Coordinates of C-alpha atoms and ligand atoms in Angstrom, one line a residue:
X1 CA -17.3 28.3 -10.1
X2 CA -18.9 30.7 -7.3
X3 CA -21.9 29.5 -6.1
X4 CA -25.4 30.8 -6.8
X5 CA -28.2 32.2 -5.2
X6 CA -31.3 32.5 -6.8
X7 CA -34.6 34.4 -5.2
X8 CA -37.5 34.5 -7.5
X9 CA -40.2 37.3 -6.7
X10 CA -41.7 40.9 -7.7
X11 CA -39.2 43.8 -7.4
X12 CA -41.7 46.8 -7.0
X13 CA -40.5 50.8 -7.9
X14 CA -41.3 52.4 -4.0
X15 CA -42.4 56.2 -3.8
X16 CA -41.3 57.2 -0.4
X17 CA -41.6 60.9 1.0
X18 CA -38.2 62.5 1.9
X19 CA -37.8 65.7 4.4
X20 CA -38.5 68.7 1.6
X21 CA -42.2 67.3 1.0
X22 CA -41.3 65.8 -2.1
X23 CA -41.1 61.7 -3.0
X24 CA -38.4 59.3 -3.6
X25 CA -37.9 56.6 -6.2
X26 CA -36.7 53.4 -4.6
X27 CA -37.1 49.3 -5.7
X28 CA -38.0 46.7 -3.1
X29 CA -40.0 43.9 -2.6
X30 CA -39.7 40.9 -0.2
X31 CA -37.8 38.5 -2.1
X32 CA -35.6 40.8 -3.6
X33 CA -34.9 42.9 -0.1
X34 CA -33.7 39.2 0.7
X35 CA -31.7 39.1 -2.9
X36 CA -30.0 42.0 -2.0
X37 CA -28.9 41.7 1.5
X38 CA -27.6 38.6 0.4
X39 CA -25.2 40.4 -2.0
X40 CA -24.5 43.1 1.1
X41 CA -23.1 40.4 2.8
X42 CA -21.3 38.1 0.0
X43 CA -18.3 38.8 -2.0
X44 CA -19.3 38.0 -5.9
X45 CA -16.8 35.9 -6.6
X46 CA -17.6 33.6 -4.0
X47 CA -21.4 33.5 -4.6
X48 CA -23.8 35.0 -7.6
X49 CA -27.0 36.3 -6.9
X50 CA -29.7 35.8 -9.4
X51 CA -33.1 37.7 -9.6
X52 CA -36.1 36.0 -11.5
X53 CA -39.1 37.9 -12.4
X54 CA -40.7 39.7 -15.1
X55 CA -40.8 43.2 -16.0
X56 CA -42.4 45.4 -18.8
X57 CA -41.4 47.4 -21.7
X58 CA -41.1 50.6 -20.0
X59 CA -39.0 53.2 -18.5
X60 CA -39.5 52.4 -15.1
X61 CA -39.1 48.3 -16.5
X62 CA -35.8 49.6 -17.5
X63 CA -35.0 51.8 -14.3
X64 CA -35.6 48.7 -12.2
X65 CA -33.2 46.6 -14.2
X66 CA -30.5 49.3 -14.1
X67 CA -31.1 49.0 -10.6
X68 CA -30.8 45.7 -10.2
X69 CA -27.9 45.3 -12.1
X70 CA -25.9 47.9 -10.7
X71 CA -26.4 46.4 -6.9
X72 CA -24.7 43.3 -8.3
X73 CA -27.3 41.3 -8.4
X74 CA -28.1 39.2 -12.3
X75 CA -31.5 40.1 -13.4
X76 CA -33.1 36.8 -15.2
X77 CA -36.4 38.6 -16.2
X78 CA -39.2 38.0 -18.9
X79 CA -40.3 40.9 -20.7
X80 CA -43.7 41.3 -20.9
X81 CA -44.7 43.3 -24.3
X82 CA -47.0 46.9 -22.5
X83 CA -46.8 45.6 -19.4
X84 CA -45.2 47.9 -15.9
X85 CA -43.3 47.2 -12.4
X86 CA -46.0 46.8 -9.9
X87 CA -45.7 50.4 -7.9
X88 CA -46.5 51.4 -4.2
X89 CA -46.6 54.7 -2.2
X90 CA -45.7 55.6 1.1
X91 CA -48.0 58.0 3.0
X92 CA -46.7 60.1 6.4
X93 CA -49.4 60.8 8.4
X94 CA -48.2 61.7 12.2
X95 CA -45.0 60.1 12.2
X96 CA -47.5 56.5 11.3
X97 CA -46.7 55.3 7.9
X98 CA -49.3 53.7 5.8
X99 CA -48.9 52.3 1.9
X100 CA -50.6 52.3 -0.9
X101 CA -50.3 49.6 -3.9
X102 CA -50.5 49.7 -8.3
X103 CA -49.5 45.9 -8.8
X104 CA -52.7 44.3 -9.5
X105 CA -51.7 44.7 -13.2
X106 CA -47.7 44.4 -12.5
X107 CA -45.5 42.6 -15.0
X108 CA -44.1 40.2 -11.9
X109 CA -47.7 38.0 -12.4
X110 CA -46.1 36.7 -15.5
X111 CA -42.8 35.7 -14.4
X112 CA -43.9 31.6 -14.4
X113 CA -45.3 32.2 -18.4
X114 CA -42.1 29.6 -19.1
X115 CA -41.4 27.2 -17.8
X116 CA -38.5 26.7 -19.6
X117 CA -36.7 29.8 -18.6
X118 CA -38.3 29.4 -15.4
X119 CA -36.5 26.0 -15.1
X120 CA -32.8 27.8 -15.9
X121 CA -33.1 30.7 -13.9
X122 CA -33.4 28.4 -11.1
X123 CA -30.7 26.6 -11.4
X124 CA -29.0 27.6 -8.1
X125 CA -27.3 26.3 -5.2
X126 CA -29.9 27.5 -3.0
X127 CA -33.6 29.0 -4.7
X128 CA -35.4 31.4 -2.4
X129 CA -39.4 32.3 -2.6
X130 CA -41.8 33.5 -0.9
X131 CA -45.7 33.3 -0.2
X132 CA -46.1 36.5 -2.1
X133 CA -44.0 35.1 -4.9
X134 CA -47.0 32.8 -5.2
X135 CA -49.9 34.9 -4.4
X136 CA -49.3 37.2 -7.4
X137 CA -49.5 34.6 -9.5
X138 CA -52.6 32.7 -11.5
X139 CA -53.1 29.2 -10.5
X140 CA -51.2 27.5 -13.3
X141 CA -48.6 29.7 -13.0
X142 CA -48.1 28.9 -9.2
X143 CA -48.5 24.8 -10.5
X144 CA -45.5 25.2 -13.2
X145 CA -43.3 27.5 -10.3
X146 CA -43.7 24.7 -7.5
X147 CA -43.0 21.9 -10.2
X148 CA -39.8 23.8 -11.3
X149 CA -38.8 24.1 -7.8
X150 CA -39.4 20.5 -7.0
X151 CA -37.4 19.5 -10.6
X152 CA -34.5 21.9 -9.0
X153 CA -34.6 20.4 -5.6
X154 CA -33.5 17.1 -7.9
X155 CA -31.4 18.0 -9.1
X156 CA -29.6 19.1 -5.5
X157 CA -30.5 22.5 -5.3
X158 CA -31.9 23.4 -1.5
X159 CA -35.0 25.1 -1.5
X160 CA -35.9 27.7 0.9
X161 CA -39.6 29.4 1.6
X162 CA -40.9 32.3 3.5
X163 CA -44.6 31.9 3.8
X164 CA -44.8 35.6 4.6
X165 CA -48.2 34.9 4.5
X166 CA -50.2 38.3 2.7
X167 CA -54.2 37.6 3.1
X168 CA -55.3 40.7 1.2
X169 CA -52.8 39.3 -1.8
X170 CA -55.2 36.0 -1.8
X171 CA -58.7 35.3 -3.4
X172 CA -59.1 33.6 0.3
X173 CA -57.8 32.9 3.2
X174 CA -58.3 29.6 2.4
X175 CA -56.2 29.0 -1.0
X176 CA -53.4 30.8 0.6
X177 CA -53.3 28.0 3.4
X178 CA -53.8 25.5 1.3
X179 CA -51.1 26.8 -1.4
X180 CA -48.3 27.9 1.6
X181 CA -48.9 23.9 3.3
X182 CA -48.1 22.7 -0.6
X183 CA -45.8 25.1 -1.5
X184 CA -43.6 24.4 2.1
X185 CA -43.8 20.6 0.9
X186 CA -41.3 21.2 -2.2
X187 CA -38.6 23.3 0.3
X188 CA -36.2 22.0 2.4
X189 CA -36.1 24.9 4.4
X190 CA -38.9 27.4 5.9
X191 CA -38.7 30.6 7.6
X192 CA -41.8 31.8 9.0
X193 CA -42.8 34.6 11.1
X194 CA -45.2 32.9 13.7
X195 CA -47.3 36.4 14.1
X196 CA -48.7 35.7 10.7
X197 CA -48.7 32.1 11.4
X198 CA -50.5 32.3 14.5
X199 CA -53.5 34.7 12.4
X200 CA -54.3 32.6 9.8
X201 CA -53.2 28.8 11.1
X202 CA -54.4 29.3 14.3
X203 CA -50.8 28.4 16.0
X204 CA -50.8 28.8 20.1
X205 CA -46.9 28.8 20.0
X206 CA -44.0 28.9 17.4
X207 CA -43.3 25.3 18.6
X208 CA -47.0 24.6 17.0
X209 CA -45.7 26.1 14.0
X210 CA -42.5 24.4 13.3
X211 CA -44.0 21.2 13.8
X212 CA -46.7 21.5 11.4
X213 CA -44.0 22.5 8.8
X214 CA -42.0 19.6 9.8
X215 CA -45.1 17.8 8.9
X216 CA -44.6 18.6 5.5
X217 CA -41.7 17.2 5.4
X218 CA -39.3 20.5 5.6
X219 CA -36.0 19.5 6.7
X220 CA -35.4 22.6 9.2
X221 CA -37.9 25.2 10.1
X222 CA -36.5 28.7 12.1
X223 CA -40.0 30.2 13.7
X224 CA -38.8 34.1 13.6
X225 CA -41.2 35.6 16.5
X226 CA -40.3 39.7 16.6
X227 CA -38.4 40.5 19.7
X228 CA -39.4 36.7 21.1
X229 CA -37.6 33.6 20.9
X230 CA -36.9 32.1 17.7
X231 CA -37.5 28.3 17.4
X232 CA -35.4 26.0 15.1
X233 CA -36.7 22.6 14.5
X234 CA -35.4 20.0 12.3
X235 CA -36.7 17.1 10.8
X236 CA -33.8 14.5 12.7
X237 CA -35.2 15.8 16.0
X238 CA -32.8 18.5 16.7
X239 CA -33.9 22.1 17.9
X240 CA -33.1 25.1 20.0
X241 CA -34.6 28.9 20.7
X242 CA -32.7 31.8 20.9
X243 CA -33.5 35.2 22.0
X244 CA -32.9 38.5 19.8
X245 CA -31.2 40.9 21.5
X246 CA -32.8 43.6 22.0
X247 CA -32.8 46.7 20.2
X248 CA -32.5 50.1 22.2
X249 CA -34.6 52.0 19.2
X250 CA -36.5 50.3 16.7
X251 CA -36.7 52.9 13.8
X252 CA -39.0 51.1 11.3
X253 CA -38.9 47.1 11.0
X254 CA -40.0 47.0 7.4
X255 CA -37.3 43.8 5.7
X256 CA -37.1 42.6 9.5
X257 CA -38.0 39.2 8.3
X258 CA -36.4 39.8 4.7
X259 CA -33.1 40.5 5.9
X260 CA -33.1 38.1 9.0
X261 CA -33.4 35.6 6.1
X262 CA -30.5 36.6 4.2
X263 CA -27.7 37.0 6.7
X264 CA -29.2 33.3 8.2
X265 CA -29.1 31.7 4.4
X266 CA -25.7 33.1 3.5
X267 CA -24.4 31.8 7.1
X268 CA -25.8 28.2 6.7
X269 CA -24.9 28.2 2.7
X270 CA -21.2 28.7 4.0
X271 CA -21.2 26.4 7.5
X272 CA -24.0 24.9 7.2
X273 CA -24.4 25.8 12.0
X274 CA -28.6 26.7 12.0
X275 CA -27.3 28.4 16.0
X276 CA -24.6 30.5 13.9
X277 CA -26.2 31.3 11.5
X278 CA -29.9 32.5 13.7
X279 CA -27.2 34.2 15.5
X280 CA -26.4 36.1 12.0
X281 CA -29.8 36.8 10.7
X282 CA -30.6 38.2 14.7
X283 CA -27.8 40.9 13.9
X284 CA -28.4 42.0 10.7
X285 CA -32.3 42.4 11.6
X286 CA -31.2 44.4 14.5
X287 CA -29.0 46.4 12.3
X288 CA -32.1 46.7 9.3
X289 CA -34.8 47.6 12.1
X290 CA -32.7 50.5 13.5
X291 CA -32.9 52.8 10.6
X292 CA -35.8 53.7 8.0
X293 CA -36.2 52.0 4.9
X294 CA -36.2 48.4 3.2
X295 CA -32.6 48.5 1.8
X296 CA -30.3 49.9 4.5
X297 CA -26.7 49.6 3.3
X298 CA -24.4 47.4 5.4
X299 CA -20.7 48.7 6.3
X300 CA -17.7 46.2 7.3
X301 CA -18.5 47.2 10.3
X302 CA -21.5 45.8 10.8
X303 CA -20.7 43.0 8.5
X304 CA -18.5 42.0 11.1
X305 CA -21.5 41.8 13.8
X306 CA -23.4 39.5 11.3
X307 CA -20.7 36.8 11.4
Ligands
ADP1 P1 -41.3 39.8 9.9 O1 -40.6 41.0 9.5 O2 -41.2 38.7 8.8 O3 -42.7 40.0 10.4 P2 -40.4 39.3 12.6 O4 -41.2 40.5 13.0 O5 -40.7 38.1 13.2 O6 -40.4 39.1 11.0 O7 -38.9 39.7 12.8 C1 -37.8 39.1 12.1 C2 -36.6 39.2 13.0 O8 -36.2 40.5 13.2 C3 -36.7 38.6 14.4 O9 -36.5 37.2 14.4 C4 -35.7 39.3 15.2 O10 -34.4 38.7 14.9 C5 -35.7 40.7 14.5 N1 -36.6 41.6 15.3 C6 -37.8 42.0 14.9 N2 -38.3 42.9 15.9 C7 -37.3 43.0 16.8 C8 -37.2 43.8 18.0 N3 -38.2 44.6 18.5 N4 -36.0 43.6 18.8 C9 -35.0 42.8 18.3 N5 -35.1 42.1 17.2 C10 -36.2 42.2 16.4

């Protein structure tokens, strides 16, 4: 049987202006920009990919799926009776681009409601979330997600977090700490970006950071630090950096971090080398931040540079 890979997180439906003035409907979203570089880069036979989340009732409920489905990718979504896809818009103004959100309300907030199904849609060979998986939902919600994940880790899955750490997301700066230092406790393997890290933990160096993961008993942490040196820590006292290349035109780095993670995850999933696969995630983030948009497709060509 292939093997699976399961991100759980909110899909949003993106307006995004085009050239004639007008808007375009896209879908992305952290964990799911993740999901679906993953499938970019995998054949499906080899591995599935598995979506978790909730949508509504809706149209755009059903556009999402479509979407979901026909990028290859296995929705395992609750339906939440009149409830909608969080929505954000992307504004233009001088060539800066600044968004706008709709998910306060989104059907995503309800994707932990059971913890049954929760508990079978995570049933993967690797489970991916992030902190905004867990800042959109309530406090229960977040309990029964971290104590699937933990029951899933147990059952040998190996679980991998993103703080990706969202303040304005958060009642405080304070319970999102708190909640990202417990949430990295149930995963075996943390990717953080050590600009957020450095905000809100106060971090003087990625080293600071992957050692206070470590602390929580992570088995391997990979500090992503922009166009800086990455540092990779693990817990049996191995580490290295490694510096991105860098790239001659960066275009927009939206999904930097989101499809950094993919191309390292599917590289360690397959030969389990933390310097192969940095070396992986480093090319397909290079690739990602040199054109606009979340979702930029990957050819053989440059699935070729990823390996
Ligand atoms: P996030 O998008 O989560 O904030 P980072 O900004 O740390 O994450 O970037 C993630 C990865 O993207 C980096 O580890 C690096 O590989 C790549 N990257 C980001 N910015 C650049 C850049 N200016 N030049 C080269 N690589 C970059």
């Amino acid at each position: 049987m292939a093997r699976q890979f399961v991100a759980i997180g909110e899909c949003m439906v993106e307006f995004a202006p085009t050239l004639d003035g007008t808007y375009a409907v896209g879908f992305a979203g952290d964990t799911f920009n993740t999901a679906w570089y993953v499938r970019q880069l995998t054949e499906r036979d080899k591995l599935g990919v598995t979506y978790v989340s909730a949508v509504g009732d809706d149209d755009l409920s059903r556009r999402l799926t479509c979407f979901v489905e026909s990028a290859g990718i296995t929705p395992a979504f609750a339906t939440i009776e009149s409830a909608s896809p969080g929505v954000y818009m992307i504004f233009l103004n001088n060539g800066e681009r600044s968004f706008q959100y709709w998910r306060s309300q989104s059907a995503a907030r309800r994707l932990a409601d059971d913890l049954g199904a929760l508990e079978a849609a995570a049933a993967g060979d690797m489970v991916y979330f992030s902190g905004i998986t867990l800042a959109i939902l309530d406090e229960t919600a977040r309990r029964r997600l971290l104590s699937a994940l933990t029951d899933a880790a147990g059952r040998g899955a190996e679980i991998v977090f993103d703080p990706n750490l969202r303040s304005r997301l958060w009642q405080s700066a304070e319970d999102m700490c708190a909640w990202t230092t417990r949430a990295a406790s149930v995963a075996a393997i943390v990717l953080p970006s050590f600009e957020d890290e450095a905000v809100h933990f106060k971090d003087c160096g990625p080293e600071d950071t992957a050692k206070r993961y470590l602390e929580c008993g992570v088995r391997l942490v990979v500090v992503k630090n922009g166009e800086g040196q990455l540092v990779v820590r693990s817990a049996d006292g191995d580490g290295f950096q490694f510096q991105p290349v860098p790239v001659p035109e960066v275009v927009d780095t939206t999904a930097a971090g989101d499809s950094f993670n993919a191309a390292f995850l599917v590289d360690y999933l397959e030969r389990g080398r933390a310097r192969e696969a940095v070396r992986a995630g480093c090319a397909l983030a290079a690739h990602v931040i040199g054109s606009r948009g979340a979702l930029v497709p990957v050819s053989q060509l440059d699935l070729i540079a990823c390996r």
